[in-house]
XYZ file of N, CA and C in Angstrom:
357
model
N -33.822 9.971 -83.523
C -34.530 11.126 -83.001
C -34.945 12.006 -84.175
N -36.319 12.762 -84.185
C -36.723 13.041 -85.183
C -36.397 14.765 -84.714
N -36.365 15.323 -86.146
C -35.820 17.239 -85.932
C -37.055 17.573 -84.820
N -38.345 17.425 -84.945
C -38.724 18.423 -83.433
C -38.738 17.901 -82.009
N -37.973 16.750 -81.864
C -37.487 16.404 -80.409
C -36.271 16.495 -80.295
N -35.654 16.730 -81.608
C -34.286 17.621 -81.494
C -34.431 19.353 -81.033
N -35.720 19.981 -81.608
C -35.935 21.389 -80.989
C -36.314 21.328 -80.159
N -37.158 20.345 -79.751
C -38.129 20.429 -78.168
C -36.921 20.258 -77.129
N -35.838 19.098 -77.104
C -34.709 18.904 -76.245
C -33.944 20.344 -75.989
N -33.551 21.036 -77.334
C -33.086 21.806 -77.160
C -33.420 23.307 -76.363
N -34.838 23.167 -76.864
C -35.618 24.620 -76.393
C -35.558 24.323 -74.817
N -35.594 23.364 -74.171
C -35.591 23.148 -72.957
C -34.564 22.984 -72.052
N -33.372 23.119 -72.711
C -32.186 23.188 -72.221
C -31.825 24.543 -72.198
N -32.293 25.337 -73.450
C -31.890 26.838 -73.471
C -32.886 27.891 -72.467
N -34.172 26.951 -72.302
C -34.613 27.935 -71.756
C -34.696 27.343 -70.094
N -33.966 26.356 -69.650
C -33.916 25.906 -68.677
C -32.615 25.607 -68.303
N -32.365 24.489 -68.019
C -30.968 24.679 -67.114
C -29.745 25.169 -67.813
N -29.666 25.235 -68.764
C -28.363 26.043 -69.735
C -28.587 27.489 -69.026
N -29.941 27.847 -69.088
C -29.852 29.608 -68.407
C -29.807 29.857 -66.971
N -30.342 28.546 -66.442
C -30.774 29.074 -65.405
C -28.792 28.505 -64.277
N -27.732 27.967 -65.769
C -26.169 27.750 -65.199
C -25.455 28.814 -65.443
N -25.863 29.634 -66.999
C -24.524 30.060 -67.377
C -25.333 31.600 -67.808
N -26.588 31.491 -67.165
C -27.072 33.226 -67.237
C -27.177 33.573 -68.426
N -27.834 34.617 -68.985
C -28.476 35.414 -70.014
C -27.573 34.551 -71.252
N -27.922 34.230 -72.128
C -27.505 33.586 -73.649
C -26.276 34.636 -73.601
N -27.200 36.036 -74.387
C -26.840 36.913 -75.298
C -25.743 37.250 -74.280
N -25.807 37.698 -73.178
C -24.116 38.499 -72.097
C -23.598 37.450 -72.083
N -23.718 35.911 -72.012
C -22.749 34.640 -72.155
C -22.218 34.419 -73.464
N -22.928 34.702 -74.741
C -22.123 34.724 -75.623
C -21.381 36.259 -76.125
N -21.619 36.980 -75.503
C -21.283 38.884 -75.512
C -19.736 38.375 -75.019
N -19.554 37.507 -73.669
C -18.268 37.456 -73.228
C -17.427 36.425 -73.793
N -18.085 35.278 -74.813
C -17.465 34.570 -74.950
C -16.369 34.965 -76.182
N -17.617 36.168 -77.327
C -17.068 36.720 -77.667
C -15.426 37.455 -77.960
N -15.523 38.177 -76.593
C -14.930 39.572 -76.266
C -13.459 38.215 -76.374
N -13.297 37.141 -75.678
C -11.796 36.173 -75.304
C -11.614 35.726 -76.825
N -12.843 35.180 -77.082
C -12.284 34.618 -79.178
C -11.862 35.619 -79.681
N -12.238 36.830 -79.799
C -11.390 37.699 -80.657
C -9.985 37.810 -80.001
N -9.512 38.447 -78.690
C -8.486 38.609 -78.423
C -7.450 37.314 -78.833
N -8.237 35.909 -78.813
C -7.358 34.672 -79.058
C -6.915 34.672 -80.641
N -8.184 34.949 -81.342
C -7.945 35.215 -82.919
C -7.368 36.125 -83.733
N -6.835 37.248 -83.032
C -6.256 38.585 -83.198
C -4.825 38.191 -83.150
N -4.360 37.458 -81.759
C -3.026 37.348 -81.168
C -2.673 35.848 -82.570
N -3.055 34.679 -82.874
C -3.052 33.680 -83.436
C -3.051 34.409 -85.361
N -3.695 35.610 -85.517
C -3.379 36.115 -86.750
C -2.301 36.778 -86.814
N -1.818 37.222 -85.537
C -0.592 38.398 -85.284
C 0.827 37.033 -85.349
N 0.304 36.045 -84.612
C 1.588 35.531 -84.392
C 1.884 34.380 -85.488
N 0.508 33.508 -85.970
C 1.160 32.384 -86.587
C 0.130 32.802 -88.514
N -0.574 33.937 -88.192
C -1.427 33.715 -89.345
C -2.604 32.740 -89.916
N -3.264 32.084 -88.676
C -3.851 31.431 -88.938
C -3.917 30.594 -87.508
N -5.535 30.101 -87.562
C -5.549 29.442 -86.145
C -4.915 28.156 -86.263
N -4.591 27.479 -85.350
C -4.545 26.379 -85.025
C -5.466 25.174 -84.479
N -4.679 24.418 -83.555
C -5.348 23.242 -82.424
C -5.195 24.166 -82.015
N -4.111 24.446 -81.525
C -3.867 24.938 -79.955
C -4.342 26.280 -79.672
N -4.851 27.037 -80.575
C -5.832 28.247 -80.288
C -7.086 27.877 -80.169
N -7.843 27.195 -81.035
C -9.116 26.579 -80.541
C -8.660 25.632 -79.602
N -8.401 25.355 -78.871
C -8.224 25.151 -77.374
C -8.574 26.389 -76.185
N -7.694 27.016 -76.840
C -7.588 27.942 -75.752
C -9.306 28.685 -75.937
N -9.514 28.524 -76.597
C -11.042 29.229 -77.490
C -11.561 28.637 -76.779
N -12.220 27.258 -76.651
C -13.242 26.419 -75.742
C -12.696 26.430 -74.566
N -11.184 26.835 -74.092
C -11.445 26.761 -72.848
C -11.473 28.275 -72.180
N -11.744 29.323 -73.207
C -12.337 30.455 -72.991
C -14.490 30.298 -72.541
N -14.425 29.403 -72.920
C -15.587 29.278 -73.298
C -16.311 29.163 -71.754
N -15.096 27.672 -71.187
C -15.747 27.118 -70.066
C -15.373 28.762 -68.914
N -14.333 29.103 -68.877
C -14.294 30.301 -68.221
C -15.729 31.383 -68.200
N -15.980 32.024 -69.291
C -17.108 32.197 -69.488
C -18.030 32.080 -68.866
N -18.439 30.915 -68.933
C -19.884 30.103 -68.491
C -19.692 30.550 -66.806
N -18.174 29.975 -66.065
C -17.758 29.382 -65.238
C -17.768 31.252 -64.293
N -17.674 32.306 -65.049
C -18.028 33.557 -64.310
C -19.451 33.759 -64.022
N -20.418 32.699 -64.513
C -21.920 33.326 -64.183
C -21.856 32.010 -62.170
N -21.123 31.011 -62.827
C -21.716 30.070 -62.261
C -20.403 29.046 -61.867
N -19.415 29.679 -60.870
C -18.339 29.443 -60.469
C -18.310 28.122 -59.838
N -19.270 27.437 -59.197
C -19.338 26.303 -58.595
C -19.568 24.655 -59.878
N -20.075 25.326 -61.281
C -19.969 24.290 -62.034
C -18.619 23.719 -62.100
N -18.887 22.345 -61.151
C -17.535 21.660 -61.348
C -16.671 20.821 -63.154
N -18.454 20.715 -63.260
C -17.856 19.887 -64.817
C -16.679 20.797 -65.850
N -17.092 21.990 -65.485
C -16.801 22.993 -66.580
C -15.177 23.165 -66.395
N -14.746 23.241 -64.395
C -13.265 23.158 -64.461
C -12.656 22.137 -64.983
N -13.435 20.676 -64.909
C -13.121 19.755 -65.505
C -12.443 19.811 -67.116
N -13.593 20.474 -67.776
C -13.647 20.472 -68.798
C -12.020 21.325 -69.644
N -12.354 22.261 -68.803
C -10.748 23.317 -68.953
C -9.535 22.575 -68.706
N -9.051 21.867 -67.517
C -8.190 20.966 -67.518
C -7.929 20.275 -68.425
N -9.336 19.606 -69.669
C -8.945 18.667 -70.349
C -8.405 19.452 -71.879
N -9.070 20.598 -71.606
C -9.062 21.680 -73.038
C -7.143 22.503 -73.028
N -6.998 22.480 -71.448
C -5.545 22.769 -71.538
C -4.754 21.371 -71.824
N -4.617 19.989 -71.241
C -3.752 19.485 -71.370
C -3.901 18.796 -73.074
N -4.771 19.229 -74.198
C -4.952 18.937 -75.451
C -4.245 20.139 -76.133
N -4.358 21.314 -75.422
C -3.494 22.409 -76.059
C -2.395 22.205 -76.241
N -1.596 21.784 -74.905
C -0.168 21.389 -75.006
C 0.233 20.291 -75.921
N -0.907 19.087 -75.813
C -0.132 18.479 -76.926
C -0.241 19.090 -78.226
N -1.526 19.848 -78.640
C -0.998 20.332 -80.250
C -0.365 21.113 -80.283
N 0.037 21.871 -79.539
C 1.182 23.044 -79.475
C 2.133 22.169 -79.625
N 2.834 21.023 -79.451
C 4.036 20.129 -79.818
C 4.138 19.606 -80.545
N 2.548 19.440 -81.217
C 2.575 18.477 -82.870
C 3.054 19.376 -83.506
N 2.464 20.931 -83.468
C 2.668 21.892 -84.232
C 4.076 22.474 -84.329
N 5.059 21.712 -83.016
C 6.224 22.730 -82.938
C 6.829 21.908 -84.445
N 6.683 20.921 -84.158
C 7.236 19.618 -85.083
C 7.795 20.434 -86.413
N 8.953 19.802 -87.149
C 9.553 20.853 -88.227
C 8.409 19.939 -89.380
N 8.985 20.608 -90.560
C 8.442 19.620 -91.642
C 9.333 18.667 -91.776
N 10.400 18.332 -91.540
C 11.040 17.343 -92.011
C 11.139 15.968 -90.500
N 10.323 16.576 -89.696
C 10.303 15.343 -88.473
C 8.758 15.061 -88.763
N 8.201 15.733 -89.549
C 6.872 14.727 -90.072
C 6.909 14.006 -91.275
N 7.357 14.484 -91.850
C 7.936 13.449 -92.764
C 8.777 12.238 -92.657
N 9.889 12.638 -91.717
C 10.118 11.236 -90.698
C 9.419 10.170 -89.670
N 8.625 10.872 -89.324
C 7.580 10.078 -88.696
C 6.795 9.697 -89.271
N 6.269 10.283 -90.109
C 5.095 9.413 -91.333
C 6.170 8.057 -92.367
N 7.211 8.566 -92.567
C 8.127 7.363 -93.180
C 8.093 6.288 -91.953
N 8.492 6.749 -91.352
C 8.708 5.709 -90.145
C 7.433 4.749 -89.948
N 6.503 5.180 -90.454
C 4.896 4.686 -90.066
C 4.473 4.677 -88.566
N 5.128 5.788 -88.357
C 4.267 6.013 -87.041
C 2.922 6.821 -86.788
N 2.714 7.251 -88.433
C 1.219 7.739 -88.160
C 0.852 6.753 -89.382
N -0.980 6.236 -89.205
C -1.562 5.798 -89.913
C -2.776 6.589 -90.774
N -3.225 6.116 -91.553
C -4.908 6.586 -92.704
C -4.292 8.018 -92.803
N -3.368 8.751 -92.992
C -3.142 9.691 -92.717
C -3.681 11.256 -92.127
N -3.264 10.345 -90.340
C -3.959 10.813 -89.369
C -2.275 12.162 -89.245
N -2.446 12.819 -88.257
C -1.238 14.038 -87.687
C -0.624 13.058 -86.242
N -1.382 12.702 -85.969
C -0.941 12.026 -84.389
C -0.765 10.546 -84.212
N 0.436 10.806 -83.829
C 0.921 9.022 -83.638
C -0.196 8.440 -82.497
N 0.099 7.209 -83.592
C -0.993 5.971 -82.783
C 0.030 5.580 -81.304
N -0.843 5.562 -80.154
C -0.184 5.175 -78.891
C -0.475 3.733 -78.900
């Protein structure tokens, strides 16, 4: 795909069904706003730095968002379900000490040195 059927796709999504789901750009990103900071405030207060599991909660601020112009988008609850049950798992990679990743990487239970064991 060449860059102006990458803008033409896009211009037509923004100025069509993206607006005509999740309402005005600028008040959809005004609110998406207003939840990232409170998430990025609390994540500097508590761990100093974001995580997974705050950008989680971030995109699934996101689908909320959208999901106040246009409550019946089913994909979007979808989408939150999948954005929470990914939170929880990095919230557990993250509880992990340093010395049980280091056991688990000895162990070779992670590979290419990935964070998450291969299932």
């Amino acid at each position: 795909m060449k860059r102006n059927e990458v803008i033409h796709a896009a211009k037509d999504l923004i100025n069509g069904d993206r607006a005509q789901d999740y309402g005005d750009a600028y008040d959809n990103h005004g609110r998406i706003c207003e939840g990232w900071n409170i998430i990025l405030r609390e994540a500097l207060k508590t761990h100093g730095y974001l995580t997974p599991s705050h950008v989680a909660l971030m995109m699934d601020w996101l689908k909320t968002s959208r999901l106040l112009t246009n409550i019946d988008k089913f994909d979007s609850w979808i989408d939150k379900v999948g954005y929470s049950a990914l939170g929880a798992e990095f919230a557990a990679l993250d509880a992990r000490s340093p010395e049980q990743i280091i056991e688990e990487t000895r162990s070779g239970r992670f590979t290419n040195g990935n964070v998450r064991p291969e299932e």
